[in-house]
Short mmCIF file of N, CA and C in Angstrom, two decimals:
data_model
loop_
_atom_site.label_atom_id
_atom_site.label_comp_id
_atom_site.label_asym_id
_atom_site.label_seq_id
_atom_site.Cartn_x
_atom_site.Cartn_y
_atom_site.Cartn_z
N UNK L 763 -38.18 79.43 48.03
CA UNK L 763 -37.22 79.06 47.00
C UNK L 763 -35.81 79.08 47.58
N UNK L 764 -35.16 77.84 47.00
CA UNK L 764 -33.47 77.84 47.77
C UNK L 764 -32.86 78.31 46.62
N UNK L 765 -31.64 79.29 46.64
CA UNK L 765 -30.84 79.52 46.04
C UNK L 765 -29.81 78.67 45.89
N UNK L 766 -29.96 77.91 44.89
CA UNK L 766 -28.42 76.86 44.53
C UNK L 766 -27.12 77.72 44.22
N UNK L 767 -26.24 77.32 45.34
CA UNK L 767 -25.07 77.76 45.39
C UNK L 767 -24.17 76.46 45.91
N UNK L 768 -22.96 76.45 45.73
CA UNK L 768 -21.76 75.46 45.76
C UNK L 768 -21.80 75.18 47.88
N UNK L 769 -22.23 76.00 48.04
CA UNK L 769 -22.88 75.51 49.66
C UNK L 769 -23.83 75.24 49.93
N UNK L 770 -25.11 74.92 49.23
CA UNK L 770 -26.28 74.26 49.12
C UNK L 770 -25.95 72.66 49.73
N UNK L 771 -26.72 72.22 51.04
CA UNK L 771 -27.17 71.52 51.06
C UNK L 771 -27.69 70.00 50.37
N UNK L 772 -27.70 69.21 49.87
CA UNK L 772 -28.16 68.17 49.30
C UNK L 772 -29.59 67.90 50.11
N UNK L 773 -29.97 67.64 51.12
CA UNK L 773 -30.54 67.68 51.62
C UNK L 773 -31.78 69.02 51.52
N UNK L 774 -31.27 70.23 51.56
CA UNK L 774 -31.88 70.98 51.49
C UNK L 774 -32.32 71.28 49.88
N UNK L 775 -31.37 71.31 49.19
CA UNK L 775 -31.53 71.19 47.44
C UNK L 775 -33.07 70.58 47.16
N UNK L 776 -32.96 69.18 47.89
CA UNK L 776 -34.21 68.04 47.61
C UNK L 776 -34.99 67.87 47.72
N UNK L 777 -35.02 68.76 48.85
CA UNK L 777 -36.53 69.57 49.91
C UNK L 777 -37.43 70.09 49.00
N UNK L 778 -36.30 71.37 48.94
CA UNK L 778 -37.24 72.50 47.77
C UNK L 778 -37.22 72.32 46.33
N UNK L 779 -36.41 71.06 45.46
CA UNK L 779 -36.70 70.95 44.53
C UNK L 779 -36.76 69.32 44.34
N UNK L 780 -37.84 68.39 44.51
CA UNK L 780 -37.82 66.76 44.77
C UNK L 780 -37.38 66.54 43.42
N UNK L 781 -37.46 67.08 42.26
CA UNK L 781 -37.71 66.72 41.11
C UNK L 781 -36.46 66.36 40.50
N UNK L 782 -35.10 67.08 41.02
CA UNK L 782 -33.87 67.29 41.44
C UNK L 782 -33.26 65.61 41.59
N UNK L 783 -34.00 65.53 42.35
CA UNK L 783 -33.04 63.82 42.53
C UNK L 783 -33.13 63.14 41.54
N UNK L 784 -34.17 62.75 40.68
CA UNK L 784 -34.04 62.14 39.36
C UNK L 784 -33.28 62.58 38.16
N UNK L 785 -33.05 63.84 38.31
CA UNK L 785 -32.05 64.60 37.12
C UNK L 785 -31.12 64.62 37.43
N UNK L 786 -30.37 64.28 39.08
CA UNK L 786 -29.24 64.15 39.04
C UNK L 786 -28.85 63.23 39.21
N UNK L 787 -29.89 61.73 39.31
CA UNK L 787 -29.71 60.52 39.05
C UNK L 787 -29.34 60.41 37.65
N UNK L 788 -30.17 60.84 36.56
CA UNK L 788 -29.84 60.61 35.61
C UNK L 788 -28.68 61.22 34.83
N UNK L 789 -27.93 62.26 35.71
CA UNK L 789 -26.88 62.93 35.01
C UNK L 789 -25.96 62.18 35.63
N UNK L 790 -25.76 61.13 36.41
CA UNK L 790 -24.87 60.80 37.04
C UNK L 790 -24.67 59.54 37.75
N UNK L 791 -24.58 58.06 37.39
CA UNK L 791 -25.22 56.88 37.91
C UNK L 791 -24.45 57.15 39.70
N UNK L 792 -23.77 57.46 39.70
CA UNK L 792 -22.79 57.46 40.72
C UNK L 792 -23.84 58.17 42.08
N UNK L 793 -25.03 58.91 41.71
CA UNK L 793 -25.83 60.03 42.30
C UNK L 793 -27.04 58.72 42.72
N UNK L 794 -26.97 57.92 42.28
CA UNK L 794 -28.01 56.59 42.46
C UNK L 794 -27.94 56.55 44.18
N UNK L 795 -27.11 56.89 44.77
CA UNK L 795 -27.28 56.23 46.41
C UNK L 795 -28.00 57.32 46.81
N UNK L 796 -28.46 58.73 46.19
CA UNK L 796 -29.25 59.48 46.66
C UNK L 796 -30.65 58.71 47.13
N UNK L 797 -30.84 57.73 46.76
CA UNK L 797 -32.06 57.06 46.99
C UNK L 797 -32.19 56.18 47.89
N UNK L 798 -30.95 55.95 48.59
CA UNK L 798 -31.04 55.35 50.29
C UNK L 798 -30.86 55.86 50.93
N UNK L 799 -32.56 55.42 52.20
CA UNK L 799 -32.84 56.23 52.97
C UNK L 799 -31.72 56.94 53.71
N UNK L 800 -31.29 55.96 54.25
CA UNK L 800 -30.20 56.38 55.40
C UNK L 800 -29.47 57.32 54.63
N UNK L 801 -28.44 57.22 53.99
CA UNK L 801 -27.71 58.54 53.18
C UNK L 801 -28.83 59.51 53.34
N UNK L 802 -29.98 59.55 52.61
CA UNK L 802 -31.01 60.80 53.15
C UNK L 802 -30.98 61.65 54.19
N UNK L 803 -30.93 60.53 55.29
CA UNK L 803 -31.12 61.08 56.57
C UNK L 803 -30.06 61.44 56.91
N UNK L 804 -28.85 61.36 56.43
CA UNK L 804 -27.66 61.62 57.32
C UNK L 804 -26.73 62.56 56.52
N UNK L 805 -25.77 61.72 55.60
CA UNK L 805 -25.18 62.53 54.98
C UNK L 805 -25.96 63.62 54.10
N UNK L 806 -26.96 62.80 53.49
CA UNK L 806 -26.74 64.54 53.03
C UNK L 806 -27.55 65.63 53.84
N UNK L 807 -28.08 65.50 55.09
CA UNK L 807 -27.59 66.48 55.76
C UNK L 807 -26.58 67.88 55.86
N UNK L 808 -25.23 66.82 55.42
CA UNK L 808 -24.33 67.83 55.71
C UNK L 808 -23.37 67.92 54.90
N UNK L 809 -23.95 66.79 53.30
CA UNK L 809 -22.85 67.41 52.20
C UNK L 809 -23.61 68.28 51.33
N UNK L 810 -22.52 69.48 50.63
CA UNK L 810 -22.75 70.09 49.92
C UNK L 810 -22.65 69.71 48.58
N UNK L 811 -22.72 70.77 47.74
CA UNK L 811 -22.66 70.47 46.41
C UNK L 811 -21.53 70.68 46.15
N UNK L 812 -20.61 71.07 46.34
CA UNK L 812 -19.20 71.01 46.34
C UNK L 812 -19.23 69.76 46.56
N UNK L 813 -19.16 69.24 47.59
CA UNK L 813 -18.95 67.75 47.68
C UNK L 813 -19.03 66.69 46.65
N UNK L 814 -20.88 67.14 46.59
CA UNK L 814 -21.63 66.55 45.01
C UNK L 814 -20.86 66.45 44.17
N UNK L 815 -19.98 67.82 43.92
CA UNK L 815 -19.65 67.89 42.33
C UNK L 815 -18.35 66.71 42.45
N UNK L 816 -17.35 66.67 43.58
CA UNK L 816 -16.32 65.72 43.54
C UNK L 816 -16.89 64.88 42.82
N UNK L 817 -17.71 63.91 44.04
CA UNK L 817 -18.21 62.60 43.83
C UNK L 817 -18.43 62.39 42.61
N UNK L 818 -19.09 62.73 41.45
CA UNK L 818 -19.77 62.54 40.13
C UNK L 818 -18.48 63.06 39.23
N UNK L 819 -17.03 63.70 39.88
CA UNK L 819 -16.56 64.07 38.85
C UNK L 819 -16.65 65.19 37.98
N UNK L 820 -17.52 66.00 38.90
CA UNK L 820 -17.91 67.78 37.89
C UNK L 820 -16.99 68.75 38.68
N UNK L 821 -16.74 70.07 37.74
CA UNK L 821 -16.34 71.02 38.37
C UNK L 821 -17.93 71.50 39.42
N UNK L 822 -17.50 72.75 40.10
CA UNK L 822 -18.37 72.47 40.94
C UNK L 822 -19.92 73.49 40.36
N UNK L 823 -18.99 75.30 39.69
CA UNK L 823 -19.74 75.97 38.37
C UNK L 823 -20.67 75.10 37.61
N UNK L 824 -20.17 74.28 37.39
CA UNK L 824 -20.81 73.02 36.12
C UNK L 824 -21.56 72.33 36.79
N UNK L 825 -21.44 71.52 37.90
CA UNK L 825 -23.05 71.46 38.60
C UNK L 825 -24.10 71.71 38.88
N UNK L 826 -23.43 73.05 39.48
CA UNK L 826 -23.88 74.11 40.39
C UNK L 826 -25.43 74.54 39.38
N UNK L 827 -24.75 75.02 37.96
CA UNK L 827 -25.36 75.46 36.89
C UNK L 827 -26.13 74.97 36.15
N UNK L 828 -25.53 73.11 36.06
CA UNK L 828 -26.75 72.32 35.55
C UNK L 828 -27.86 72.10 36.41
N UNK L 829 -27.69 72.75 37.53
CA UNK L 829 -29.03 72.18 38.59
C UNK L 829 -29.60 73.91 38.30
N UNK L 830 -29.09 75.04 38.51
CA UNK L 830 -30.10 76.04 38.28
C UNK L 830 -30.75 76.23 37.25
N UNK L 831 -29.96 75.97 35.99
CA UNK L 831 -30.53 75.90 34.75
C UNK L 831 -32.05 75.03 34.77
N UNK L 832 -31.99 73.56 35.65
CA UNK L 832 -33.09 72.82 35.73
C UNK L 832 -34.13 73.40 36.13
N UNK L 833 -34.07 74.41 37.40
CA UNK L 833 -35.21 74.91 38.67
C UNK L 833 -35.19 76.18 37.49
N UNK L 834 -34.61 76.56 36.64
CA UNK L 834 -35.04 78.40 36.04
C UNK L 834 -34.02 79.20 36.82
N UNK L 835 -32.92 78.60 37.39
CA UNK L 835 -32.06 79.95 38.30
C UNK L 835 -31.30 80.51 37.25
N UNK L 836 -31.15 81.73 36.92
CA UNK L 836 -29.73 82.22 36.47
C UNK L 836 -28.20 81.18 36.42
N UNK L 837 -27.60 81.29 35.46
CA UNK L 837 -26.11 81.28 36.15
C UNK L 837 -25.30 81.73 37.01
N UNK L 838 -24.77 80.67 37.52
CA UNK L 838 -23.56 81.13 38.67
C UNK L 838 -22.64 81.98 37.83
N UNK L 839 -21.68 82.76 38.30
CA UNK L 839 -20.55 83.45 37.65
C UNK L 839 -19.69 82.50 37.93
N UNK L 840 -19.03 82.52 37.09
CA UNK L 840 -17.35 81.27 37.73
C UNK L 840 -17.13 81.63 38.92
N UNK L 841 -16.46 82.95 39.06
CA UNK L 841 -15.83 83.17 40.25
C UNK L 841 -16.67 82.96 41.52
N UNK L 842 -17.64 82.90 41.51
CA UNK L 842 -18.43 82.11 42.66
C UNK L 842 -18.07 80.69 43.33
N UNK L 843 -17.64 79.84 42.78
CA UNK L 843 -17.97 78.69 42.39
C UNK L 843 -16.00 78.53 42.49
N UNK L 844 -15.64 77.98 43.55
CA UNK L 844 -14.18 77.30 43.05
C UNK L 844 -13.87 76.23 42.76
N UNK L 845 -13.34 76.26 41.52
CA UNK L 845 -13.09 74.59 40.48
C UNK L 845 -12.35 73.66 41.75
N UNK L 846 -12.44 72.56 41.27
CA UNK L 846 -11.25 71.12 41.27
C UNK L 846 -9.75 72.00 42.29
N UNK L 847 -9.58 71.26 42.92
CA UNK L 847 -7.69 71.82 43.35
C UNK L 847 -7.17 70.71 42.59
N UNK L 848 -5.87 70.22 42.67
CA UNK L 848 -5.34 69.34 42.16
C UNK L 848 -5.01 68.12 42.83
N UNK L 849 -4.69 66.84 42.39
CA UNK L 849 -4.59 66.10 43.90
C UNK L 849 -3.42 66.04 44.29
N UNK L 850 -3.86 65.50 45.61
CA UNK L 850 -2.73 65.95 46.39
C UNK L 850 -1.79 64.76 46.62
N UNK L 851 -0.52 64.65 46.69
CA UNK L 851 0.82 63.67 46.92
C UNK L 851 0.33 62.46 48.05
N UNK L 852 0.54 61.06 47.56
CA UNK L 852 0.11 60.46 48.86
C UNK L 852 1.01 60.99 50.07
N UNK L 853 0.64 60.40 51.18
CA UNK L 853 1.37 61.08 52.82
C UNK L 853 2.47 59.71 52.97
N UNK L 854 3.46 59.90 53.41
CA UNK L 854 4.09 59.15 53.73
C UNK L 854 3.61 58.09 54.58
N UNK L 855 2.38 58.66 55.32
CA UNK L 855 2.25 57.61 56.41
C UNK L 855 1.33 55.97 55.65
N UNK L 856 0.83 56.75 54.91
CA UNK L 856 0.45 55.36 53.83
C UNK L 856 0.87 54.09 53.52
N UNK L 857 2.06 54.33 53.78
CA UNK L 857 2.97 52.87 53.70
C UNK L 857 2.34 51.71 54.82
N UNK L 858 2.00 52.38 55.52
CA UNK L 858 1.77 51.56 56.69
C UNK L 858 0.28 50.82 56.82
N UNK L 859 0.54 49.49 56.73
CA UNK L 859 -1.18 48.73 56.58
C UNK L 859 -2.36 49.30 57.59
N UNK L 860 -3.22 49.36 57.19
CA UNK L 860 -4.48 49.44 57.25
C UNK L 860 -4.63 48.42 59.44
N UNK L 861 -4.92 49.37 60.27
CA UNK L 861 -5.49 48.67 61.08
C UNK L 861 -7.66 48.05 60.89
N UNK L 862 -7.81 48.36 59.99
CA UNK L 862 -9.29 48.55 60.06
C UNK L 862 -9.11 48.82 58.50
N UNK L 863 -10.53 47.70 57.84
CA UNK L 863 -11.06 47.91 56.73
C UNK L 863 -12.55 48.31 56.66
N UNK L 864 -12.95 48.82 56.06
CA UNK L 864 -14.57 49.33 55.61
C UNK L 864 -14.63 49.40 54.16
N UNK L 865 -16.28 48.62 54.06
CA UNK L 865 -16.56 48.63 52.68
C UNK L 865 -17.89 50.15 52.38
N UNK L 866 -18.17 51.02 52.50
CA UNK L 866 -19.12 51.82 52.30
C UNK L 866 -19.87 51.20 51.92
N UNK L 867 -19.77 50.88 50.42
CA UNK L 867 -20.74 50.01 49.92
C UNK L 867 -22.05 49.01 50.75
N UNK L 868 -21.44 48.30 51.05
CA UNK L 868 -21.71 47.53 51.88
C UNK L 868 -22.58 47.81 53.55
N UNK L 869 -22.04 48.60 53.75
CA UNK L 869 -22.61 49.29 54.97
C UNK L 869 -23.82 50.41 54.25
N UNK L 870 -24.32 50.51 52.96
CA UNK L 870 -25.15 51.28 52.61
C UNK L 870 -26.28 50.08 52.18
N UNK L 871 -25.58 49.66 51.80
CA UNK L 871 -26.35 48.34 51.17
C UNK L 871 -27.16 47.72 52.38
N UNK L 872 -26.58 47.43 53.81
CA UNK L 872 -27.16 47.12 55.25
C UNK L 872 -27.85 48.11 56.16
N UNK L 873 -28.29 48.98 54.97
CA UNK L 873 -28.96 50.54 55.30
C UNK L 873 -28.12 50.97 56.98
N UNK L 874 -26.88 50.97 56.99
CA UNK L 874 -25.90 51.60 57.78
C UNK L 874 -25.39 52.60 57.56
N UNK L 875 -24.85 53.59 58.21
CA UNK L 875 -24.99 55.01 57.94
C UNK L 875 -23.18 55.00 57.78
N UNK L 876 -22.57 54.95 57.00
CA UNK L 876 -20.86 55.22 56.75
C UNK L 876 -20.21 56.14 57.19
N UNK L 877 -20.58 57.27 57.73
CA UNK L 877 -20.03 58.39 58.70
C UNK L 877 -19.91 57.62 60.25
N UNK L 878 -21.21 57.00 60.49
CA UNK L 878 -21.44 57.07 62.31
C UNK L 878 -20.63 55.91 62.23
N UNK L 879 -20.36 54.81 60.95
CA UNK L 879 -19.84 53.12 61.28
C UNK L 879 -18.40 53.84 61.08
N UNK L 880 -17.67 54.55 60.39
CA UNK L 880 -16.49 55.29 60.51
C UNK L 880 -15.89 55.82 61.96
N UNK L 881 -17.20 56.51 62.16
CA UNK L 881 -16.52 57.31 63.50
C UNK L 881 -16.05 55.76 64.51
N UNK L 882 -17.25 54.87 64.55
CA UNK L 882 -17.10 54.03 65.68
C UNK L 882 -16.03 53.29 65.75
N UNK L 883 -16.01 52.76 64.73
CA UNK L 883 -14.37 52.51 64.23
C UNK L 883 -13.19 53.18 64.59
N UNK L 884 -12.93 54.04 64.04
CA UNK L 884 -11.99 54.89 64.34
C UNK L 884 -12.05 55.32 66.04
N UNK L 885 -13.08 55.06 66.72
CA UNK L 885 -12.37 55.18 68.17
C UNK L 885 -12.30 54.67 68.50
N UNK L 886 -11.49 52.89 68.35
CA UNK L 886 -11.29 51.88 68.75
C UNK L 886 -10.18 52.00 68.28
N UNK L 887 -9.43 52.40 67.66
CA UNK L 887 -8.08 52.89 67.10
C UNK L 887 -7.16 53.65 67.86
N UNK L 888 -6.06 53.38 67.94
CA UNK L 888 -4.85 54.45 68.46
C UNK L 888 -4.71 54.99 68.07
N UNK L 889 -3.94 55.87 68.35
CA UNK L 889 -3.55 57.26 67.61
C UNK L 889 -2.41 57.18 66.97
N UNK L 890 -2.72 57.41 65.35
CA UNK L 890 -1.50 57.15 64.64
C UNK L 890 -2.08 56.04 63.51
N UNK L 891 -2.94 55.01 64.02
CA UNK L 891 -2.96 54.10 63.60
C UNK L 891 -4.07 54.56 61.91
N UNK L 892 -4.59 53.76 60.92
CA UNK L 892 -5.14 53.69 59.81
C UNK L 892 -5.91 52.98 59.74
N UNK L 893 -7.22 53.87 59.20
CA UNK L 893 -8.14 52.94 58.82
C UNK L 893 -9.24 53.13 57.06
N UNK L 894 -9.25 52.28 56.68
CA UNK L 894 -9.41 52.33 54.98
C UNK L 894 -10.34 52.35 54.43
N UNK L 895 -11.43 53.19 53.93
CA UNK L 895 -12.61 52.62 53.22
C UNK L 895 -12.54 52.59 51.75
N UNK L 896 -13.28 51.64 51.48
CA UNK L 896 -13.25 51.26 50.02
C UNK L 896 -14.70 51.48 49.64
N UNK L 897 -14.71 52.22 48.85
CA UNK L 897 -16.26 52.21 47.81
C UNK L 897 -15.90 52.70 46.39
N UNK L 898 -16.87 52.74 45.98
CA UNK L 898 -17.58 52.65 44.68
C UNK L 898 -17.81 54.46 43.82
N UNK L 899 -17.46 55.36 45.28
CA UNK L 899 -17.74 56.85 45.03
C UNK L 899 -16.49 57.37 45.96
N UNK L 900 -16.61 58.90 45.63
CA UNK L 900 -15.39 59.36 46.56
C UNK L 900 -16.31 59.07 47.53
N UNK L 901 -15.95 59.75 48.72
CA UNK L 901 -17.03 60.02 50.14
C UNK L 901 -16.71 61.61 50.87
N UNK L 902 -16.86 62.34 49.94
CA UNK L 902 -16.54 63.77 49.92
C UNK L 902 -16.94 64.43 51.53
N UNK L 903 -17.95 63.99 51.70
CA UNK L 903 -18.74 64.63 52.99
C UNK L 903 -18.10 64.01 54.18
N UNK L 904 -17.81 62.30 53.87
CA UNK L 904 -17.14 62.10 55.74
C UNK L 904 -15.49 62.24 55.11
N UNK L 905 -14.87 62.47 54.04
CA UNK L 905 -13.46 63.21 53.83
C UNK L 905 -13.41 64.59 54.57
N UNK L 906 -14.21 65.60 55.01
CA UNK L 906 -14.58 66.84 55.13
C UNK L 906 -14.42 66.78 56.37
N UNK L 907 -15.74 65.75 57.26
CA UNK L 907 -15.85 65.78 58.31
C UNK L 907 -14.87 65.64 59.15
N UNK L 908 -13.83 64.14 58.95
CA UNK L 908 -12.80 63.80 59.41
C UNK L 908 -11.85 64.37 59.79
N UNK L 909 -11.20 65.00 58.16
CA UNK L 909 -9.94 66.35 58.34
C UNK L 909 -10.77 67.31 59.17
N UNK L 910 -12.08 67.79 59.75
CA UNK L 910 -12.37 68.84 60.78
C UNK L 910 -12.19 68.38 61.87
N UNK L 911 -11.99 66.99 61.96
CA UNK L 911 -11.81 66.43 63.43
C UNK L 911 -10.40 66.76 63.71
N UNK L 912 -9.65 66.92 62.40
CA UNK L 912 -8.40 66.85 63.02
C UNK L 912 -7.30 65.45 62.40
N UNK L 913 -7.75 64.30 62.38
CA UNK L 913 -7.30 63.46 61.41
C UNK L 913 -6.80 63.21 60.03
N UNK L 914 -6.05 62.72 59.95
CA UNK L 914 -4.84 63.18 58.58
C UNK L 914 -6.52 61.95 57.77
N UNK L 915 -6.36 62.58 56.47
CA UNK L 915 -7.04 61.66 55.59
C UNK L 915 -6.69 62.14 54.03
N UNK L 916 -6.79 60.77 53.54
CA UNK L 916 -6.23 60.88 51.83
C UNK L 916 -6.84 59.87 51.32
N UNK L 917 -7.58 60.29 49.94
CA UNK L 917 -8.14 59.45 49.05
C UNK L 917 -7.69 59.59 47.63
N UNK L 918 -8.24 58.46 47.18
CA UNK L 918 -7.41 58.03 45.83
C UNK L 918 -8.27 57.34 45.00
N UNK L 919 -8.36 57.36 43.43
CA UNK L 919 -9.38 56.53 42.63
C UNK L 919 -8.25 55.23 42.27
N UNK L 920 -8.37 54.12 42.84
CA UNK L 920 -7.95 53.14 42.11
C UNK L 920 -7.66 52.80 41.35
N UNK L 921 -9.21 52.65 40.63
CA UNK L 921 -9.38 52.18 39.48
C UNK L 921 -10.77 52.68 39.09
N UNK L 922 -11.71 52.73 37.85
CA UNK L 922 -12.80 53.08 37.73
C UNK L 922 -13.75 52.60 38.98
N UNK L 923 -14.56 53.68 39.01
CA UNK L 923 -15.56 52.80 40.08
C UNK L 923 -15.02 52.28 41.70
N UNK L 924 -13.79 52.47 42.00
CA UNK L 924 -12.86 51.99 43.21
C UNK L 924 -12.21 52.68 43.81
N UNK L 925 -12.66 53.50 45.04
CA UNK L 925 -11.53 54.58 45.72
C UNK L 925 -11.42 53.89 46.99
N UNK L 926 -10.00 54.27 47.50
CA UNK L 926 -10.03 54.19 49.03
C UNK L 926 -9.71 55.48 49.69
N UNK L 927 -9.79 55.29 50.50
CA UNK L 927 -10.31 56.29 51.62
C UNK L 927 -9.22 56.22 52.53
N UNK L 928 -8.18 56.85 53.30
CA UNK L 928 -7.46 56.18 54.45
C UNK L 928 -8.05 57.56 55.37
N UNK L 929 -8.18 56.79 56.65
CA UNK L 929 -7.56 57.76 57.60
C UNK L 929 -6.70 57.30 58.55
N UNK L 930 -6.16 58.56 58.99
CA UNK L 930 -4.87 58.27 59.98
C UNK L 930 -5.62 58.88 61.38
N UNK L 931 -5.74 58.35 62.31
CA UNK L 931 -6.24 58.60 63.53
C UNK L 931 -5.14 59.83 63.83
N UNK L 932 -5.88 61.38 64.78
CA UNK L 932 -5.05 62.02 65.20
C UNK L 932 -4.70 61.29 66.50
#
């Protein structure tokens, strides 16, 4: 048995509870790409439920809780579990166009993996320079990855259904 906690795995979540992906399909249309392969194999690997909760728009308690409540776990305590921060100011460097566009979408849709077509991208880039993805969800997990590389990155909801993504090459 996995203990669902706000560092749980997606990957691992799905393992030990398959039943999981359809309830959080259905709590969440946005949770629908759980069902391509590639995302399977890759990201969620290495996003959490923190992540999860961005993407869909939940605090992370309130996820966290609708998924233990599902498997029979107890409740999380709040203080376990840290809410939403607030967002953050665009960066000045934003002003500056886009060397490189990416559609996520699109690259999921061509069962392409949006982390590894990111990275490759981005090291064809100078340093300094920007590059933009546009989808349909945040992309919580390669937002994570990126800023650990070291790269300035900032995202934004558009419009319903429409975020971009920038990064700034370190």
């Amino acid at each position: 048995m996995v203990e669902i906690t706000p560092k749980t795995k997606v990957h691992d979540l799905l393992e030990a509870y398959p039943q999981l992906e359809a309830f959080l399909i259905d709590l969440n249309p946005k949770y629908r790409k759980l069902k391509n392969p590639i995302l399977r194999r890759t990201v969620a690997k290495i996003a959490t439920l923190t992540q999860v909760a961005k993407i869909g728009g939940y605090g992370v308690a309130e996820l966290v809780n609708l998924l233990r409540k599902e498997v029979g776990q107890p409740p999380m305590e709040a203080e376990e579990a840290p809410e939403r921060t607030e967002e953050e100011a665009p960066p000045l460097w934003l002003s500056e166009e886009p060397a490189t566009i990416l559609d996520a979408n699109a690259l999921l849709d061509e069962e392409k993996n949006p982390l590894a077509e990111t990275a490759k991208a981005l090291r064809s880039l100078e340093s300094g320079e920007i590059l933009l993805i546009e989808s349909d969800f945040l992309p919580a997990p390669l937002i994570d990855t990126f800023k650990e590389q070291g790269h300035e990155v900032y995202s934004a909801q558009e419009s319903p259904g429409h975020f971009l993504t920038y990064i700034r090459k370190s």
